[in-house]
Coordinates of C-alpha atoms and ligand atoms in Angstrom, one line a residue:
M1 CA 77.7 113.7 73.3
V2 CA 80.7 113.9 75.7
N3 CA 83.0 116.7 75.1
K4 CA 84.5 117.2 78.3
I5 CA 86.3 114.1 79.8
A6 CA 88.2 113.9 83.0
V7 CA 90.7 111.1 84.3
L8 CA 91.5 109.9 87.8
T9 CA 93.9 107.4 89.1
S10 CA 92.8 105.5 92.1
G11 CA 93.6 102.7 94.7
G12 CA 97.2 101.4 94.7
D13 CA 99.4 103.1 92.2
A14 CA 100.9 101.0 89.3
P15 CA 103.8 101.5 86.9
G16 CA 102.2 102.5 83.7
M17 CA 99.4 104.7 85.2
N18 CA 101.4 107.8 83.9
A19 CA 101.3 106.5 80.5
A20 CA 97.5 105.8 80.5
V21 CA 96.9 109.5 81.9
R22 CA 99.1 110.7 79.1
A23 CA 97.2 108.7 76.4
V24 CA 93.7 109.9 77.8
V25 CA 94.8 113.5 77.5
R26 CA 96.5 113.5 74.3
K27 CA 93.9 111.4 72.6
S28 CA 91.2 113.8 73.9
I29 CA 92.9 116.9 72.8
F30 CA 93.7 115.2 69.4
H31 CA 89.9 114.8 69.0
E32 CA 89.3 118.5 70.3
L33 CA 87.7 117.3 73.5
E34 CA 88.4 119.3 76.8
V35 CA 90.2 117.1 79.3
Y36 CA 90.7 117.5 82.9
G37 CA 92.8 115.7 85.4
V38 CA 91.3 114.8 88.8
Y39 CA 94.1 114.9 91.7
H40 CA 94.3 112.6 94.6
G41 CA 91.9 109.9 93.2
Y42 CA 88.2 110.0 94.5
D43 CA 89.0 111.8 97.5
G44 CA 90.4 114.7 95.5
L45 CA 87.2 114.4 93.4
Q46 CA 85.1 115.0 96.4
R47 CA 87.1 118.1 97.2
N48 CA 87.0 119.2 93.6
I49 CA 90.7 119.2 92.8
I50 CA 90.2 119.2 89.1
R51 CA 92.4 120.9 86.8
R52 CA 92.2 121.4 82.8
M53 CA 95.1 119.4 81.2
E54 CA 97.0 120.6 78.1
L55 CA 99.5 118.8 75.9
G56 CA 102.2 119.8 78.0
S57 CA 100.6 118.7 81.3
V58 CA 101.5 115.3 80.5
A59 CA 105.0 115.9 78.8
D60 CA 107.7 113.7 80.1
I61 CA 105.7 111.3 82.1
I62 CA 105.1 108.1 80.1
H63 CA 108.3 106.5 81.4
R64 CA 107.8 107.4 85.0
G65 CA 106.4 105.1 87.7
G66 CA 103.7 106.2 90.2
T67 CA 101.1 108.6 89.1
M68 CA 101.3 112.3 88.5
L69 CA 97.6 112.6 89.4
Q70 CA 98.4 111.1 92.7
T71 CA 96.0 108.3 94.2
A72 CA 94.3 107.4 97.3
R73 CA 92.1 104.8 98.8
C74 CA 88.9 106.6 99.6
L75 CA 86.3 105.2 102.0
A76 CA 83.9 108.2 101.6
M77 CA 83.3 107.0 98.0
L78 CA 81.6 104.2 99.4
T79 CA 78.9 106.3 100.9
G80 CA 76.0 108.0 99.1
E81 CA 77.0 111.3 100.3
G82 CA 80.5 111.0 99.0
Q83 CA 79.4 109.8 95.7
A84 CA 76.9 112.9 95.2
R85 CA 79.7 115.3 96.1
A86 CA 81.9 113.5 93.4
A87 CA 79.2 113.8 90.8
A88 CA 78.5 117.4 91.8
A89 CA 82.2 118.4 91.4
L90 CA 82.3 116.9 87.9
R91 CA 79.0 118.5 86.8
E92 CA 80.3 121.8 88.2
H93 CA 83.0 121.6 85.4
G94 CA 80.6 120.5 82.8
I95 CA 82.3 117.2 82.7
S96 CA 80.2 114.2 81.5
G97 CA 82.7 111.6 81.0
L98 CA 85.1 110.0 83.5
V99 CA 88.1 107.7 83.0
V100 CA 89.0 105.7 86.2
V101 CA 92.4 104.0 86.2
G102 CA 92.6 101.6 89.0
G103 CA 91.4 98.1 90.3
D104 CA 88.0 96.7 90.9
G105 CA 87.4 98.7 94.0
S106 CA 87.7 102.0 91.9
Y107 CA 85.2 100.6 89.4
R108 CA 82.6 100.5 92.1
G109 CA 83.0 104.3 92.7
A110 CA 82.7 104.6 88.9
Q111 CA 79.5 102.5 88.9
A112 CA 78.1 104.9 91.6
L113 CA 78.9 107.9 89.5
A114 CA 77.0 106.3 86.4
R115 CA 74.0 106.1 88.6
H116 CA 74.3 109.9 88.9
G117 CA 74.3 110.4 85.1
L118 CA 77.9 110.3 84.2
R119 CA 79.5 108.2 81.7
V120 CA 82.3 106.2 83.0
V121 CA 85.0 103.9 81.7
G122 CA 87.5 101.8 83.7
V123 CA 91.0 101.2 82.7
P124 CA 92.6 98.2 84.7
G125 CA 95.5 99.7 86.7
T126 CA 96.9 97.4 89.3
I127 CA 100.0 95.2 89.9
D128 CA 98.0 92.4 91.1
N129 CA 96.6 91.2 87.7
D130 CA 93.3 90.3 89.6
I131 CA 90.7 91.7 87.3
L132 CA 88.2 89.3 85.5
G133 CA 87.8 90.0 81.8
T134 CA 91.2 91.3 81.1
E135 CA 94.3 89.1 80.3
L136 CA 96.5 91.8 81.9
T137 CA 96.3 94.8 83.9
I138 CA 98.8 97.9 83.8
G139 CA 101.7 97.5 86.2
F140 CA 101.8 93.7 86.4
D141 CA 104.4 93.1 84.0
T142 CA 106.8 95.7 85.8
A143 CA 106.0 94.2 89.2
V144 CA 106.8 90.8 87.9
N145 CA 110.2 92.2 86.5
T146 CA 111.0 93.8 89.7
V147 CA 110.5 90.6 91.7
I148 CA 112.7 88.5 89.2
E149 CA 115.3 91.2 89.6
A150 CA 115.0 91.3 93.4
V151 CA 115.1 87.4 93.6
S152 CA 117.8 87.0 91.2
K153 CA 119.9 88.9 93.7
L154 CA 118.8 87.1 96.7
R155 CA 119.7 83.9 94.9
D156 CA 123.4 84.9 94.9
T157 CA 123.4 85.3 98.7
A158 CA 121.2 82.4 99.1
S159 CA 123.7 80.1 97.3
S160 CA 126.7 81.5 99.0
H161 CA 125.3 80.8 102.3
E162 CA 123.4 77.6 101.4
R163 CA 120.1 79.0 102.8
A164 CA 116.6 78.8 101.8
F165 CA 115.0 82.2 101.0
I166 CA 111.3 82.7 101.6
V167 CA 110.4 85.8 99.6
E168 CA 106.9 87.4 100.1
V169 CA 105.6 89.3 97.1
M170 CA 102.3 91.5 96.8
G171 CA 99.1 90.4 95.4
R172 CA 96.5 90.5 98.2
N173 CA 94.3 87.8 97.1
C174 CA 95.7 87.0 93.9
G175 CA 98.7 84.6 93.2
D176 CA 99.7 85.9 89.8
I177 CA 102.8 88.0 90.6
A178 CA 104.1 85.1 92.7
L179 CA 103.2 82.6 89.9
R180 CA 104.6 84.5 87.1
A181 CA 107.7 85.7 88.7
G182 CA 108.1 82.1 90.3
L183 CA 108.1 80.7 86.9
G184 CA 110.4 83.2 85.4
I185 CA 113.2 82.9 88.1
G186 CA 112.7 79.1 88.6
A187 CA 111.5 79.2 92.2
E188 CA 111.7 75.8 94.0
T189 CA 108.2 76.4 95.3
I190 CA 105.4 78.9 94.9
I191 CA 103.0 79.4 97.5
I192 CA 99.6 81.2 96.3
P193 CA 96.2 81.5 97.6
E194 CA 94.7 79.6 94.8
V195 CA 96.4 76.3 95.6
P196 CA 96.4 74.5 99.1
Y197 CA 99.6 73.8 100.2
D198 CA 101.5 71.4 102.6
L199 CA 104.5 72.8 104.4
D200 CA 105.7 69.3 105.4
E201 CA 105.7 68.5 101.8
I202 CA 107.5 71.6 100.8
G203 CA 110.0 71.0 103.8
Q204 CA 110.6 67.4 102.3
K205 CA 111.1 69.1 98.9
I206 CA 113.7 71.2 100.2
L207 CA 115.5 68.3 101.9
R208 CA 115.5 66.4 98.7
G209 CA 117.0 69.2 96.9
V210 CA 119.8 69.4 99.7
K211 CA 120.5 65.8 99.2
R212 CA 121.2 66.0 95.6
G213 CA 123.4 69.0 96.2
K214 CA 121.3 72.1 95.8
N215 CA 122.8 74.9 97.7
H216 CA 120.0 77.0 98.0
S217 CA 116.0 77.1 97.7
I218 CA 113.7 80.0 96.7
I219 CA 110.2 79.9 98.0
I220 CA 107.9 82.7 96.6
V221 CA 104.8 83.4 98.9
A222 CA 101.9 85.5 97.7
E223 CA 100.8 87.8 100.5
G224 CA 97.4 86.4 100.5
A225 CA 98.7 82.8 101.0
G226 CA 100.0 83.2 104.6
D227 CA 102.7 84.9 106.8
A228 CA 106.0 84.5 105.1
R229 CA 107.7 84.6 108.5
E230 CA 105.6 81.9 109.9
I231 CA 106.1 79.8 106.7
G232 CA 109.8 80.3 107.0
A233 CA 109.9 79.3 110.9
R234 CA 107.9 76.2 110.0
L235 CA 110.1 75.2 107.0
H236 CA 113.1 75.6 109.3
E237 CA 111.6 73.4 111.8
I238 CA 110.9 70.7 109.1
A239 CA 113.9 70.8 106.9
G240 CA 116.5 72.2 109.3
V241 CA 117.8 74.4 106.6
E242 CA 118.9 77.9 107.5
S243 CA 116.5 80.3 106.2
R244 CA 115.7 83.8 105.7
V245 CA 112.6 85.8 105.0
T246 CA 112.5 88.8 102.6
I247 CA 109.3 90.8 102.2
L248 CA 109.6 92.8 98.9
G249 CA 106.6 95.1 99.8
H250 CA 106.0 98.3 98.1
V251 CA 109.2 98.4 96.1
Q252 CA 107.0 96.2 93.6
R253 CA 104.6 99.2 93.1
G254 CA 107.5 101.7 92.0
G255 CA 109.8 101.9 89.1
S256 CA 109.6 102.9 85.4
P257 CA 107.1 100.7 83.5
T258 CA 108.5 98.0 81.3
A259 CA 108.1 98.6 77.7
A260 CA 105.1 96.1 77.7
D261 CA 103.2 98.0 80.4
A262 CA 103.9 101.4 78.8
V263 CA 102.5 100.2 75.5
L264 CA 99.5 98.4 77.2
A265 CA 98.7 101.5 79.2
T266 CA 98.9 103.8 76.3
R267 CA 96.5 101.4 74.2
M268 CA 94.1 101.1 77.0
G269 CA 94.0 105.0 77.8
A270 CA 93.3 105.8 74.1
K271 CA 90.6 103.1 74.0
A272 CA 88.9 104.5 76.9
V273 CA 88.5 108.0 75.2
E274 CA 87.3 106.3 72.1
A275 CA 84.7 104.4 74.3
L276 CA 83.4 107.7 75.7
M277 CA 83.4 109.4 72.3
N278 CA 81.2 106.4 71.0
G279 CA 78.6 106.8 73.8
E280 CA 79.8 103.9 75.9
S281 CA 79.4 103.7 79.5
E282 CA 79.9 101.5 82.6
V283 CA 82.5 99.6 80.5
M284 CA 86.1 98.7 81.1
V285 CA 89.0 98.3 78.6
A286 CA 90.5 94.9 78.4
A287 CA 93.5 93.2 76.9
W288 CA 92.4 90.1 75.1
H289 CA 94.1 88.0 72.6
N290 CA 96.6 90.9 71.7
D291 CA 93.7 93.4 71.3
I292 CA 92.2 96.0 73.3
I293 CA 88.5 95.6 73.6
L294 CA 85.6 96.8 75.9
R295 CA 83.8 94.6 78.6
P296 CA 80.9 95.5 81.0
L297 CA 82.4 97.2 84.0
D298 CA 80.6 94.8 86.5
L299 CA 82.2 91.9 85.2
A300 CA 85.3 92.9 87.2
F301 CA 83.3 92.0 90.3
A302 CA 81.4 89.1 89.0
E303 CA 83.9 86.6 90.2
R304 CA 87.6 86.0 90.8
P305 CA 89.6 85.9 87.6
P306 CA 90.6 82.4 86.6
F307 CA 93.8 81.0 87.8
D308 CA 96.3 79.5 85.2
R309 CA 96.8 76.0 86.7
G310 CA 98.9 75.0 83.7
M311 CA 101.4 77.7 84.6
Y312 CA 101.4 76.4 88.2
D313 CA 101.8 72.8 87.3
L314 CA 104.6 73.7 84.8
A315 CA 106.6 75.7 87.5
D316 CA 106.0 72.5 89.8
Q317 CA 107.3 70.2 87.3
L318 CA 110.5 72.1 86.4
A319 CA 111.4 72.4 90.2
I320 CA 111.7 68.8 91.1
Ligands
LIG401 O1 96.4 96.2 95.1 C1 97.8 96.6 95.1 C2 98.3 96.4 96.3 O2 99.9 96.6 95.9 C3 98.2 94.8 96.8 O3 99.2 93.9 96.2 C4 98.7 95.1 98.2 O4 98.0 94.1 99.0 C5 97.9 96.3 98.4 O5 98.0 97.0 97.3 C6 98.8 97.3 99.5 O6 98.1 98.4 99.8 P1 98.5 99.8 100.5 O7 99.4 100.3 99.7 O8 97.4 100.4 100.8 O9 99.3 99.2 101.6

């Protein structure tokens, strides 16, 4: 029986992580469990920075970006020694269940803790939307909205100056932010790691647009698909159009969660507590067909999540 639960956030922060932490804490207290917050991700866990959480510990955070528990990318958690230290810290507090809010790298740490006898549940928190088995990850919707807002501002200046803008967005090896934002803002071209691209063709497309009177172009590049500066320089050579490169960077990770992310995070955090109460372990919560379900944790590293080719083709068809 799990009666002491801890929650940590790990990896890159994502808007909505706070809402997930709040849900874990309040749902646990509702069910009369003791709940603890681990600060600074796995790094803090190894250093035993663990504090008892009360209802008020998570007051006024549901709408805030970042993570009140803070986060880290912790290499030591890849080592047997680090994992043993982390498990010992939890045991010292009598904690037997851990909720890990983060990406697939963070789930590897959770799996290691399961080998030390702890019950672990993953909650997908990453703006990249790159976790297999869940249709959405916490923070993705907010990041897409941030990109759309930024690109619509760039569009104003792009059309005033008749320029092409190459906009690099985050997403490591996953083009979902670029794809969703590109479709939502009507980008002329979306360059993502999942689809091979030909810069000559893209250059010709820009030229066709210029010929029919278009006064700007927006090219969204996912960071994993190539260097935006090099792509910009090459397109300038091919199409001869004046261009500028904007790298949106970490602005995409900040800001208040959208309503969709705050609700998703809240439902996922609560589901994680239910899972631990029901004796589950090595599972992750997942958004699936408008429901929140449980999936095996190792599914997250089984393969890359499927890419929505239909959405990509639609964006392409509409940007002729
Ligand atoms: O995984 C989330 C993410 O924002 C990726 O999109 C990006 O490549 C990476 O984190 C950046 O990591 P860091 O904040 O460590 O530079």
